Amino acid sequence: MVLPRKHLLKVDSYQAGKPIEEIKRQLRLKDVIKLASNENPLGPSPKALEAVRKALSSLNRYPDSNSYFLKRKLAKFYGLEPSNISVGNGSDELIDIIIRAFVDEGECIITSEAAFLEYKIMSSLNCRPLITVPLKYFKFDLDEIKKRITQKTKVVFIANPNNPTGTYVTKYELEEFLKGIPEGVLVVLDEAYDAFIDVDDFPKSLNYIKRKNVLVLKTCSKSYGLAGLRLGYCLGSPELISYLERARQPFNVNSLAQVAAIAALDDKKFLARTKALIADGKSFLYKNLAQMGIPYVASVANFILIDTGRDGFVLFKEMLKFGVIVRDMRQYGLKNFIRVSIGTKKENIRFIKVLKKVIRFR
Ligand SMILES: Cc1ncc(COP(=O)(O)O)c(C=O)c1O
């Protein structure tokens, strides 16, 4: 029998949100909605779609391995240089590249408990130990993380805002944290949901990339509705970025994703519609959850973590029967919780209706 490498047997692989078609097939349902992967409920950016259509006839060619035009576009967008940018097949891939580029044998990674799962999965796939620090009031406990840094620590992942809690680290908290961090420890600020932020004390992360031990991760998956195309990017000092460039595959970003992202960055109208929809949907869900007496964690992102007061997995399965896919939180160690992505008005109404039905089954 051919066995895989030993560590692979211990990897707890990523359980993605259930696809709509799978649930339709399995449960013989006609009408299913998915509020499980923090996707954009409006669909993809129309400008991006148009660019993709135009680029289809060039699919016989390999993509530009340096994402030349996209890097220039991103550089202009953020007031940086192309040498400050590395692009990935989603920010998921960049998490893997960061670990492969920086974390040597004998070194370790730190993050929070109940943080974005890819940190854990990519650490174990790369055979690098991951230390997780308990959440404090559902937030990253930066004081405790700092205390846990040793000579072996190489990378700290901070999801800001965090998925699945929706909580964020403030500018003050981040600055206090960065003050004592050794220069050889890389701090990764993962800002997949930054487009939804509407608070004044959120850190302006680009101010920190001059520090040479900070990288900022962003994605087009959420704000521009391009999750299916896979386009994430990393901003940092030219030196740090050059190591990521060495560690990546030559054609890691496909040509459609490159043109789509270039076009999406100009789609201000779509971004504004997305933000307005999420803000309205959040108020609606907060109001209804409060009326039902169901506790939730206040979120600055496009999803809400809900304390169901019972086994969240059971509730998740009950909701599936009514064609509503949410996310159970077993993999995050939050057994009694579910996470719901904010959808269209119609989807949010249906979610609340079904939640009322299944919560009554208690
Ligand atoms: C905190 C966080 N970082 C990164 C990602 C990955 O995004 P991408 O689609 O760019 O791989 C996600 C996706 O859910 C996320 O929640």
XYZ file of C-alpha atoms and ligand atoms in Angstrom:
378
model
C 0.000 0.000 0.000
C 1.283 3.467 -0.855
C 1.115 5.718 2.196
C 1.196 9.515 2.135
C 3.713 11.573 4.102
C 2.985 11.049 7.820
C 1.924 14.599 8.625
C -0.760 14.498 5.941
C -2.745 11.984 7.974
C -3.042 14.567 10.747
C -4.253 17.439 8.549
C -7.805 18.450 9.364
C -8.839 19.424 5.836
C -10.931 22.501 5.145
C -14.691 21.955 5.176
C -15.969 24.527 2.717
C -19.512 25.906 2.787
C -21.837 23.393 1.096
C -22.459 24.176 -2.585
C -26.076 24.906 -3.568
C -26.151 22.197 -6.248
C -24.945 19.525 -3.802
C -27.746 20.277 -1.337
C -30.343 20.369 -4.121
C -29.184 16.934 -5.246
C -28.834 15.384 -1.811
C -32.058 16.682 -0.276
C -34.081 16.835 -3.501
C -34.793 20.494 -3.038
C -35.560 22.940 -5.833
C -34.866 26.216 -4.108
C -31.738 26.504 -1.995
C -29.893 29.590 -0.751
C -26.313 29.710 0.435
C -25.297 31.989 3.276
C -22.251 29.968 4.241
C -19.090 31.362 2.645
C -19.273 35.139 3.089
C -19.715 35.613 -0.638
C -21.069 38.702 -2.338
C -24.861 38.237 -2.678
C -25.032 40.645 -5.627
C -22.999 38.388 -7.913
C -19.728 39.451 -9.541
C -18.826 43.054 -10.401
C -20.392 43.778 -13.845
C -17.211 45.531 -14.969
C -15.212 42.421 -14.084
C -17.659 40.206 -15.983
C -17.329 42.342 -19.075
C -13.521 42.145 -18.905
C -13.664 38.362 -18.503
C -15.905 38.025 -21.565
C -13.419 39.994 -23.650
C -10.473 37.914 -22.437
C -12.020 34.495 -23.125
C -10.616 34.183 -26.630
C -7.040 34.387 -25.279
C -7.370 31.333 -23.061
C -4.975 29.408 -25.318
C -2.185 31.597 -23.884
C -0.542 31.199 -20.497
C -1.334 34.004 -18.095
C 1.174 36.804 -17.546
C 3.287 35.200 -14.856
C 4.140 38.584 -13.337
C 0.610 40.017 -13.381
C 2.230 43.141 -14.836
C -0.890 45.189 -15.536
C -2.674 44.076 -12.385
C 0.270 44.976 -10.167
C 0.474 48.406 -11.783
C -3.256 48.890 -11.274
C -3.059 47.830 -7.623
C 0.014 50.021 -7.103
C -1.884 53.051 -8.381
C -4.958 52.125 -6.347
C -3.008 51.986 -3.075
C -0.337 54.611 -3.831
C 2.414 51.968 -3.828
C 4.904 50.504 -6.300
C 4.437 47.198 -8.179
C 7.392 45.900 -6.155
C 5.175 46.207 -3.050
C 2.706 43.644 -4.420
C 2.469 39.898 -4.846
C -0.656 38.331 -6.330
C -2.112 34.939 -5.485
C -4.748 32.403 -6.449
C -6.953 33.823 -3.699
C -5.456 35.055 -0.423
C -5.699 31.406 0.661
C -2.770 30.656 -1.611
C -0.802 33.593 -0.245
C -1.164 32.214 3.290
C 0.509 29.022 2.078
C 3.188 30.966 0.184
C 3.940 33.116 3.252
C 4.482 30.024 5.390
C 6.618 28.343 2.757
C 8.652 31.491 2.170
C 9.345 32.403 5.784
C 8.835 29.612 8.300
C 11.840 27.309 8.568
C 12.018 23.956 10.295
C 12.055 24.497 14.070
C 10.148 27.793 13.791
C 6.496 28.298 14.600
C 3.414 30.358 13.812
C 0.992 32.063 16.213
C -2.613 33.051 15.754
C -5.834 33.090 17.760
C -8.194 30.247 18.515
C -11.269 30.436 16.298
C -9.332 32.377 13.668
C -9.558 31.800 9.912
C -8.953 28.064 9.438
C -6.445 28.320 6.623
C -3.729 29.377 9.090
C -4.098 26.039 10.834
C -4.455 23.963 7.690
C -1.518 25.538 5.876
C 0.685 25.316 8.987
C 0.034 21.612 9.282
C 0.375 20.958 5.541
C 3.779 22.629 5.714
C 4.718 20.727 8.912
C 5.085 23.921 10.941
C 3.734 24.098 14.510
C 0.882 26.512 15.132
C 0.263 28.038 18.563
C -3.268 29.312 19.128
C -4.162 31.793 21.846
C -7.732 31.900 23.269
C -10.039 34.658 22.128
C -10.856 37.436 24.581
C -14.468 38.594 24.300
C -14.478 37.012 20.824
C -11.507 39.172 19.818
C -7.853 38.439 19.059
C -6.027 38.813 22.394
C -2.954 40.665 21.152
C -1.460 41.083 24.659
C -1.490 37.348 25.190
C -0.212 36.663 21.656
C 2.710 38.993 22.332
C 3.501 37.150 25.558
C 3.629 33.874 23.654
C 6.222 35.087 21.141
C 9.568 33.340 21.595
C 12.765 33.057 19.571
C 11.083 30.317 17.601
C 8.173 32.477 16.480
C 8.367 33.473 12.835
C 4.884 34.539 11.739
C 1.831 35.954 13.540
C -1.428 35.838 11.580
C -4.012 38.440 12.560
C -7.319 38.241 10.714
C -8.705 41.750 10.869
C -11.656 41.546 10.954
C -11.582 37.944 12.059
C -13.574 35.211 10.387
C -15.778 33.736 11.940
C -16.196 36.215 14.831
C -16.520 39.437 12.791
C -14.608 41.325 15.492
C -11.648 43.600 14.791
C -8.406 44.824 16.274
C -8.347 48.619 16.712
C -5.610 50.974 15.528
C -4.544 51.551 19.137
C -4.424 47.822 19.932
C -2.405 47.057 16.822
C 0.069 49.860 17.455
C 0.580 48.759 21.056
C 1.139 45.224 19.805
C 3.612 46.213 17.093
C 5.697 48.257 19.555
C 7.408 45.312 21.164
C 7.513 42.839 18.291
C 11.023 41.673 17.353
C 12.094 42.709 13.838
C 12.497 39.079 12.800
C 8.862 38.227 13.497
C 6.552 38.723 10.529
C 3.086 40.116 11.312
C 0.461 39.312 8.676
C -2.668 41.465 8.711
C -5.329 39.546 6.819
C -7.948 42.064 5.706
C -10.271 39.980 3.547
C -13.284 41.995 4.772
C -11.846 45.506 4.877
C -14.383 46.828 2.356
C -17.185 46.432 4.901
C -15.519 48.367 7.722
C -17.509 51.348 8.939
C -15.713 52.171 12.181
C -13.255 55.019 12.722
C -10.697 53.196 14.835
C -9.813 50.495 12.285
C -6.057 50.557 11.554
C -4.792 51.962 8.260
C -2.636 48.939 7.638
C -0.710 50.386 4.716
C 1.012 52.737 7.182
C 2.726 49.721 8.716
C 4.199 48.031 5.661
C 7.186 50.395 5.839
C 8.140 48.488 8.997
C 9.560 45.625 6.941
C 8.042 42.982 9.150
C 4.388 43.548 8.224
C 2.455 42.090 5.298
C -1.143 42.959 4.439
C -3.408 40.461 2.699
C -6.455 41.463 0.682
C -8.862 39.745 -1.687
C -11.308 40.455 -4.498
C -13.482 37.522 -3.375
C -15.820 39.424 -1.072
C -16.043 43.079 -2.048
C -16.017 42.526 -5.826
C -17.804 39.171 -5.892
C -14.929 37.294 -7.534
C -14.565 34.337 -5.128
C -14.908 31.858 -8.001
C -12.043 33.393 -9.983
C -9.566 33.351 -7.066
C -7.687 36.617 -6.740
C -5.922 37.758 -3.597
C -2.906 40.002 -3.119
C -0.301 40.810 -0.571
C 1.166 44.255 0.135
C 4.512 44.728 1.838
C 8.063 46.022 1.576
C 9.844 45.114 -1.697
C 12.181 42.817 0.201
C 9.424 40.749 1.846
C 7.465 40.680 -1.411
C 10.525 39.424 -3.311
C 10.574 36.311 -1.096
C 6.908 35.608 -1.825
C 7.618 35.992 -5.527
C 10.370 33.395 -5.275
C 8.130 30.941 -3.414
C 5.118 31.060 -5.728
C 4.286 28.993 -8.799
C 5.039 30.822 -12.070
C 1.433 30.819 -13.322
C -0.406 30.971 -10.000
C -2.888 33.635 -11.120
C -5.031 32.837 -14.161
C -5.542 35.360 -16.933
C -9.280 35.837 -16.321
C -8.680 36.664 -12.664
C -6.063 39.240 -13.656
C -8.305 41.140 -16.089
C -11.335 40.809 -13.814
C -9.504 42.337 -10.861
C -8.187 45.234 -12.964
C -11.735 46.053 -14.056
C -13.303 45.438 -10.639
C -11.041 47.958 -8.940
C -12.758 50.646 -11.058
C -16.240 49.401 -10.216
C -17.022 51.949 -7.520
C -20.750 51.703 -8.180
C -20.793 47.962 -7.511
C -18.718 48.367 -4.361
C -21.083 51.059 -3.065
C -24.125 48.844 -3.772
C -22.438 45.935 -2.010
C -21.626 47.965 1.085
C -25.132 49.414 1.291
C -26.696 45.960 0.933
C -24.497 44.512 3.671
C -25.158 47.424 6.028
C -28.946 47.180 5.538
C -28.906 43.380 5.812
C -26.895 43.539 9.003
C -29.365 45.928 10.657
C -32.249 43.703 9.591
C -30.615 40.550 10.976
C -29.520 42.248 14.233
C -33.058 43.526 14.791
C -34.655 40.150 14.179
C -32.139 38.188 16.230
C -32.625 40.613 19.124
C -36.418 40.237 18.874
C -35.999 36.472 19.034
C -33.682 36.798 22.028
C -30.833 35.099 20.166
C -27.361 36.378 21.115
C -24.891 37.274 18.369
C -21.442 38.813 18.117
C -21.477 42.343 16.654
C -19.656 42.167 13.321
C -17.814 44.675 11.136
C -17.768 42.176 8.265
C -20.400 40.650 5.954
C -21.343 37.783 8.270
C -22.635 37.280 11.815
C -21.656 34.696 14.411
C -24.770 33.544 16.228
C -25.014 31.746 19.576
C -27.803 29.241 19.040
C -27.743 28.027 22.651
C -27.733 24.449 21.406
C -25.675 22.210 19.124
C -25.004 24.434 16.118
C -24.399 21.442 13.851
C -27.873 20.059 14.576
C -29.381 23.446 13.833
C -27.327 23.717 10.631
C -28.714 20.342 9.471
C -32.279 21.369 10.317
C -31.891 24.568 8.317
C -30.553 22.591 5.349
C -33.843 20.693 5.146
C -35.518 24.041 4.465
C -32.979 24.899 1.768
C -30.906 27.356 3.797
C -27.161 26.695 3.950
C -25.349 28.364 6.845
C -22.047 27.331 8.409
C -21.724 25.228 11.530
C -18.751 26.154 13.693
C -17.428 22.779 14.897
C -14.124 23.217 13.067
C -13.608 26.516 14.874
C -14.305 24.997 18.296
C -17.518 27.051 18.650
C -19.941 24.187 19.043
C -23.080 26.150 19.862
C -22.660 28.688 17.102
C -23.557 29.097 13.478
C -22.210 31.743 11.126
C -24.527 33.359 8.609
C -23.330 35.424 5.669
C -25.434 38.493 5.001
C -27.432 37.926 1.823
C -29.936 39.812 -0.302
C -33.044 41.153 1.442
C -35.048 38.152 0.246
C -32.390 35.707 1.482
C -32.137 37.395 4.880
C -35.931 37.233 5.317
C -35.895 33.541 4.424
C -33.021 32.871 6.831
C -34.926 34.477 9.726
C -38.132 32.621 8.822
C -36.346 29.255 8.787
C -34.365 30.055 11.936
C -37.651 30.788 13.744
C -39.018 27.433 12.585
C -36.030 25.325 13.607
C -35.329 27.121 16.873
C -38.872 26.196 17.936
C -37.982 22.495 17.559
C -35.913 22.677 20.755
C -10.027 36.037 7.013
C -9.960 35.456 5.635
N -8.809 35.517 4.981
C -8.677 35.021 3.737
C -9.747 34.420 3.119
C -9.528 33.794 1.772
O -10.032 34.552 0.737
P -9.732 34.162 -0.774
O -11.045 33.894 -1.383
O -9.041 35.378 -1.339
O -8.832 32.971 -0.784
C -10.985 34.330 3.753
C -12.102 33.654 3.102
O -13.128 33.370 3.606
C -11.073 34.853 5.058
O -12.216 34.749 5.743
